[in-house]
Short mmCIF file of C-alpha atoms and ligand atoms in Angstrom, two decimals:
data_model
loop_
_atom_site.label_atom_id
_atom_site.label_comp_id
_atom_site.label_asym_id
_atom_site.label_seq_id
_atom_site.Cartn_x
_atom_site.Cartn_y
_atom_site.Cartn_z
CA MET V 165 164.18 61.76 16.54
CA LYS V 166 166.49 61.67 19.51
CA ALA V 167 164.01 59.76 21.63
CA SER V 168 163.90 56.78 19.27
CA ALA V 169 167.64 56.92 18.48
CA SER V 170 168.36 56.39 22.17
CA LYS V 171 166.46 53.08 22.09
CA ILE V 172 168.68 51.56 19.41
CA VAL V 173 170.29 48.39 20.77
CA LEU V 174 173.88 47.92 19.59
CA LYS V 175 174.97 44.28 19.24
CA SER V 176 178.13 42.54 20.41
CA PRO V 177 180.22 40.45 17.99
CA ARG V 178 178.68 37.33 19.58
CA GLU V 179 175.16 38.61 18.94
CA ILE V 180 176.07 39.54 15.37
CA ALA V 181 177.36 35.99 14.82
CA LEU V 182 174.01 34.62 16.05
CA MET V 183 172.15 37.02 13.76
CA ARG V 184 174.30 35.85 10.88
CA ALA V 185 173.17 32.28 11.53
CA ALA V 186 169.53 33.42 11.48
CA GLY V 187 170.21 35.43 8.32
CA ARG V 188 171.82 32.43 6.63
CA LEU V 189 168.76 30.31 7.38
CA VAL V 190 166.50 32.93 5.79
CA CYS V 191 168.82 33.01 2.78
CA ASP V 192 168.66 29.21 2.50
CA VAL V 193 164.85 29.32 2.64
CA LEU V 194 164.69 31.94 -0.12
CA ASP V 195 167.19 29.97 -2.23
CA GLU V 196 165.03 26.85 -1.92
CA ILE V 197 161.85 28.77 -2.71
CA GLU V 198 163.53 30.29 -5.77
CA ARG V 199 164.19 26.77 -7.07
CA HIS V 200 160.45 26.05 -6.89
CA VAL V 201 159.01 29.26 -8.36
CA GLU V 202 157.49 28.36 -11.73
CA PRO V 203 154.13 28.59 -13.47
CA GLY V 204 151.54 26.37 -11.75
CA VAL V 205 153.09 26.37 -8.29
CA THR V 206 150.99 27.91 -5.53
CA THR V 207 152.22 30.29 -2.87
CA ARG V 208 150.83 27.87 -0.28
CA GLN V 209 153.27 25.26 -1.60
CA LEU V 210 156.09 27.79 -1.27
CA ASP V 211 154.99 28.48 2.29
CA ALA V 212 155.10 24.75 3.09
CA ILE V 213 158.71 24.60 1.88
CA ALA V 214 159.63 27.48 4.19
CA GLU V 215 157.75 25.99 7.12
CA ARG V 216 159.60 22.67 6.79
CA LEU V 217 163.07 24.24 6.46
CA ILE V 218 162.49 26.57 9.41
CA ALA V 219 161.27 23.72 11.62
CA ASP V 220 164.14 21.44 10.52
CA ALA V 221 166.61 24.12 11.60
CA GLY V 222 165.01 24.35 15.04
CA ALA V 223 163.90 27.92 14.36
CA THR V 224 160.50 29.59 14.50
CA ALA V 225 158.74 31.58 11.79
CA LEU V 226 158.47 35.22 12.85
CA PHE V 227 155.41 36.19 10.85
CA LYS V 228 153.07 33.34 11.77
CA GLY V 229 150.50 34.45 14.34
CA VAL V 230 151.45 38.12 14.26
CA VAL V 231 148.50 40.25 15.32
CA ASN V 232 148.11 43.64 13.67
CA PRO V 233 145.32 45.95 14.84
CA GLN V 234 144.13 46.79 11.33
CA ALA V 235 144.15 43.20 10.04
CA ARG V 236 141.12 40.88 10.01
CA PHE V 237 142.99 37.90 11.56
CA PRO V 238 146.48 36.95 12.81
CA PHE V 239 148.99 36.37 10.01
CA PRO V 240 148.48 32.72 9.03
CA ALA V 241 151.73 31.72 7.28
CA SER V 242 155.52 31.42 7.55
CA ILE V 243 156.23 33.64 4.54
CA CYS V 244 154.60 36.65 2.99
CA SER V 245 154.02 36.12 -0.73
CA SER V 246 153.02 39.22 -2.67
CA VAL V 247 152.10 38.76 -6.34
CA ASN V 248 152.25 41.50 -9.01
CA GLU V 249 150.49 44.63 -7.64
CA GLU V 250 150.83 43.25 -4.10
CA VAL V 251 153.72 45.04 -2.39
CA VAL V 252 154.21 43.28 0.96
CA HIS V 253 152.35 41.14 3.52
CA GLY V 254 150.52 39.03 0.93
CA ILE V 255 149.09 35.77 2.27
CA PRO V 256 150.03 32.41 0.68
CA ASP V 257 147.03 30.77 -1.00
CA ASP V 258 145.98 28.18 -3.58
CA ARG V 259 146.10 30.33 -6.73
CA PRO V 260 148.70 28.92 -9.09
CA LEU V 261 151.37 31.39 -10.15
CA ARG V 262 151.14 32.21 -13.84
CA GLU V 263 153.81 32.76 -16.46
CA GLY V 264 154.72 36.47 -16.38
CA ASP V 265 153.84 37.05 -12.72
CA ILE V 266 156.34 38.41 -10.26
CA VAL V 267 156.20 37.22 -6.65
CA SER V 268 157.88 38.86 -3.67
CA VAL V 269 158.68 36.41 -0.89
CA ASP V 270 159.54 37.72 2.56
CA CYS V 271 160.77 35.31 5.23
CA GLY V 272 161.52 35.94 8.90
CA VAL V 273 162.88 33.52 11.50
CA ARG V 274 164.08 33.47 15.07
CA LEU V 275 167.01 31.11 15.65
CA ASP V 276 168.71 30.81 19.06
CA GLY V 277 166.96 33.97 20.18
CA TYR V 278 167.92 36.20 17.23
CA CYS V 279 166.01 37.25 14.15
CA GLY V 280 166.66 37.09 10.42
CA ASP V 281 164.37 38.82 7.92
CA ALA V 282 164.93 38.97 4.16
CA ALA V 283 162.95 39.22 0.94
CA ARG V 284 163.41 38.82 -2.80
CA THR V 285 161.15 39.25 -5.81
CA PHE V 286 161.15 36.30 -8.23
CA ALA V 287 160.09 36.07 -11.86
CA VAL V 288 157.57 33.36 -12.75
CA GLY V 289 158.73 32.00 -16.10
CA LYS V 290 159.29 34.66 -18.73
CA ILE V 291 158.30 38.16 -17.62
CA ALA V 292 157.82 41.47 -19.44
CA PRO V 293 160.87 43.74 -19.79
CA ALA V 294 159.18 46.40 -17.64
CA ALA V 295 158.71 43.91 -14.80
CA ARG V 296 162.36 42.81 -15.12
CA ARG V 297 163.48 46.44 -14.98
CA LEU V 298 161.40 47.04 -11.84
CA MET V 299 162.89 43.98 -10.12
CA ASP V 300 166.43 44.88 -11.16
CA THR V 301 166.03 48.47 -9.98
CA THR V 302 164.76 47.38 -6.57
CA ARG V 303 167.58 44.88 -6.09
CA GLU V 304 170.11 47.47 -7.26
CA ALA V 305 168.69 50.04 -4.82
CA LEU V 306 169.36 47.58 -1.99
CA GLU V 307 172.87 46.82 -3.29
CA LEU V 308 173.55 50.55 -3.60
CA ALA V 309 172.46 51.11 0.01
CA ILE V 310 174.75 48.33 1.25
CA ARG V 311 177.69 49.82 -0.68
CA GLU V 312 177.01 53.28 0.77
CA ILE V 313 176.78 52.30 4.43
CA ARG V 314 179.71 53.58 6.48
CA PRO V 315 179.95 54.01 10.22
CA HIS V 316 179.47 57.49 11.66
CA THR V 317 177.47 58.85 8.72
CA ARG V 318 173.76 59.66 8.58
CA TRP V 319 171.24 57.14 7.25
CA SER V 320 169.53 59.90 5.20
CA ARG V 321 172.67 60.11 3.03
CA VAL V 322 172.07 56.48 1.99
CA ALA V 323 168.30 56.88 1.70
CA ARG V 324 168.68 59.90 -0.58
CA LYS V 325 170.82 57.87 -3.00
CA MET V 326 168.34 55.00 -3.03
CA GLN V 327 165.40 57.31 -3.65
CA LYS V 328 167.23 59.21 -6.39
CA TYR V 329 168.20 56.00 -8.13
CA VAL V 330 164.70 54.53 -8.03
CA GLU V 331 162.99 57.74 -9.13
CA SER V 332 165.54 58.32 -11.91
CA ARG V 333 164.38 55.02 -13.39
CA GLY V 334 160.76 56.26 -13.33
CA PHE V 335 159.60 54.17 -10.38
CA GLY V 336 158.05 55.01 -7.00
CA VAL V 337 159.43 54.50 -3.48
CA VAL V 338 156.81 53.27 -1.00
CA ARG V 339 156.56 55.61 1.99
CA GLU V 340 154.17 53.80 4.34
CA PHE V 341 156.44 50.79 4.96
CA VAL V 342 160.13 51.02 5.77
CA GLY V 343 163.07 48.99 7.02
CA HIS V 344 163.86 48.60 10.69
CA GLY V 345 166.34 47.63 13.33
CA LEU V 346 166.30 43.96 14.24
CA GLY V 347 167.90 41.71 16.82
CA ARG V 348 166.11 39.74 19.50
CA GLU V 349 162.94 41.32 18.10
CA MET V 350 161.84 41.51 14.47
CA HIS V 351 161.11 45.22 14.75
CA GLU V 352 163.51 47.29 16.80
CA GLU V 353 164.47 50.94 16.57
CA PRO V 354 165.29 52.74 14.36
CA LYS V 355 162.92 53.04 11.41
CA VAL V 356 164.93 52.78 8.19
CA PRO V 357 163.10 54.66 5.41
CA ASN V 358 164.01 54.19 1.75
CA TYR V 359 163.48 57.87 1.03
CA VAL V 360 164.29 61.19 2.66
CA GLU V 361 161.47 62.26 4.89
CA PRO V 362 160.30 65.86 4.80
CA ALA V 363 162.12 68.14 7.23
CA GLY V 364 160.31 68.28 10.54
CA GLN V 365 159.26 64.62 10.61
CA ARG V 366 162.69 63.21 10.04
CA SER V 367 163.75 60.24 12.14
CA ASP V 368 167.31 60.29 10.85
CA PHE V 369 170.09 58.55 12.75
CA ASP V 370 173.84 57.93 12.74
CA LEU V 371 175.05 54.57 11.47
CA LEU V 372 177.05 53.18 14.39
CA PRO V 373 179.21 50.05 14.70
CA GLY V 374 177.10 47.27 16.25
CA MET V 375 173.86 48.51 14.71
CA THR V 376 171.87 45.76 12.97
CA LEU V 377 169.29 46.80 10.38
CA ALA V 378 166.87 45.25 7.91
CA ILE V 379 167.07 47.36 4.75
CA GLU V 380 164.15 46.75 2.43
CA PRO V 381 163.30 48.95 -0.54
CA MET V 382 159.72 48.52 -1.77
CA VAL V 383 159.34 49.93 -5.26
CA THR V 384 156.29 50.45 -7.45
CA GLY V 385 156.08 50.52 -11.23
CA GLY V 386 153.87 53.61 -11.09
CA LYS V 387 152.89 56.03 -8.36
CA PRO V 388 154.20 55.21 -4.85
CA GLY V 389 150.79 55.15 -3.10
CA VAL V 390 149.65 51.90 -1.44
CA ARG V 391 146.55 50.64 0.40
CA PHE V 392 145.42 47.54 2.27
CA ARG V 393 143.34 44.98 0.41
CA ASP V 394 140.01 45.01 2.18
CA ARG V 395 139.36 41.25 2.32
CA ASP V 396 142.22 40.59 4.77
CA ARG V 397 143.62 44.04 5.60
CA TRP V 398 147.08 42.45 5.58
CA THR V 399 147.93 42.56 1.89
CA VAL V 400 149.40 45.88 0.81
CA VAL V 401 148.73 46.69 -2.87
CA THR V 402 149.62 49.61 -5.10
CA LYS V 403 146.78 52.14 -5.35
CA ASP V 404 147.24 52.47 -9.10
CA GLY V 405 147.48 48.72 -9.75
CA SER V 406 151.09 48.94 -10.94
CA LEU V 407 153.53 46.12 -10.20
CA ALA V 408 155.69 46.21 -7.08
CA ALA V 409 159.00 44.64 -6.06
CA HIS V 410 160.68 44.14 -2.68
CA PHE V 411 164.23 43.15 -1.74
CA GLU V 412 165.49 42.97 1.86
CA HIS V 413 168.80 42.16 3.54
CA ASP V 414 169.91 42.30 7.15
CA ILE V 415 173.19 44.10 7.75
CA ALA V 416 175.47 44.94 10.64
CA VAL V 417 177.39 48.20 10.67
CA THR V 418 181.03 47.44 11.53
CA GLU V 419 184.01 49.62 12.52
CA ASP V 420 185.07 49.86 8.90
CA GLY V 421 181.97 49.19 6.83
CA VAL V 422 179.15 46.70 6.65
CA LEU V 423 178.51 42.99 7.00
CA VAL V 424 175.57 41.40 5.16
CA LEU V 425 173.97 38.96 7.61
CA SER V 426 171.36 37.42 5.30
CA ALA V 427 173.76 36.32 2.58
CA GLY V 428 174.62 32.69 1.90
CA GLU V 429 177.46 30.59 3.25
CA SER V 430 179.67 31.42 0.27
CA ALA V 431 179.35 35.20 0.68
CA SER V 432 182.55 36.72 1.98
CA SER V 433 182.48 38.85 5.09
MG1 MG N 503 160.93 41.04 5.76
MG1 MG N 504 161.72 43.55 7.49
#
């Protein structure tokens, strides 16, 4: 919609450099968590790792204390940890992860005034081939989107390719939750759907140099429908109980392509 497109805040090279620092911190946190994901570990332990690294860097955790009107309480942790049929916004707790689980970890920070927000799904020990295929497809959908981003083209061109790829592999694209602009705030305009919205309710936009986006495909092993778990009304689960995976990167659109902000130190620009 034109109204929301006009609220998109384009970032200067200096702001993009600050966002890259925030993105690198999130990447470091996810790397460290990945080293600890194994059967027997609890998501609360993973959250403690994130909390320490974020504090050590002089940053703040974006998710902690977030109030959402539908939820039963403010979000209590530094990461979201979503296990198996949980899609996003799962709450770290004391249940040990079990061999064969998959766990999606989403981490958001604010560092020097700018936000980073990224997610990956991890395998716990040895997982079933179908779970591996779901994880791979979701990660590949994100990689495909990053490859397809070019300035002065429409986002829906990228979203259509992601959706086609995911659905061609027999999986579902979550509709209720989407990517977003980010910068000084975790959620800025525009909304960045991972599918092509029906004509008439389309919030499509042009990819413009200086635009900074969190792109985050959420993919289900079965039907795409999701619901809130009633006990907290934070945790989003698949309606059909199928597994879900989630990968997220922050990117900046540049004059000639794209820069991944939430990649590690060794990633080339
Ligand atoms: Mg996130
Ligand atoms: Mg996000």
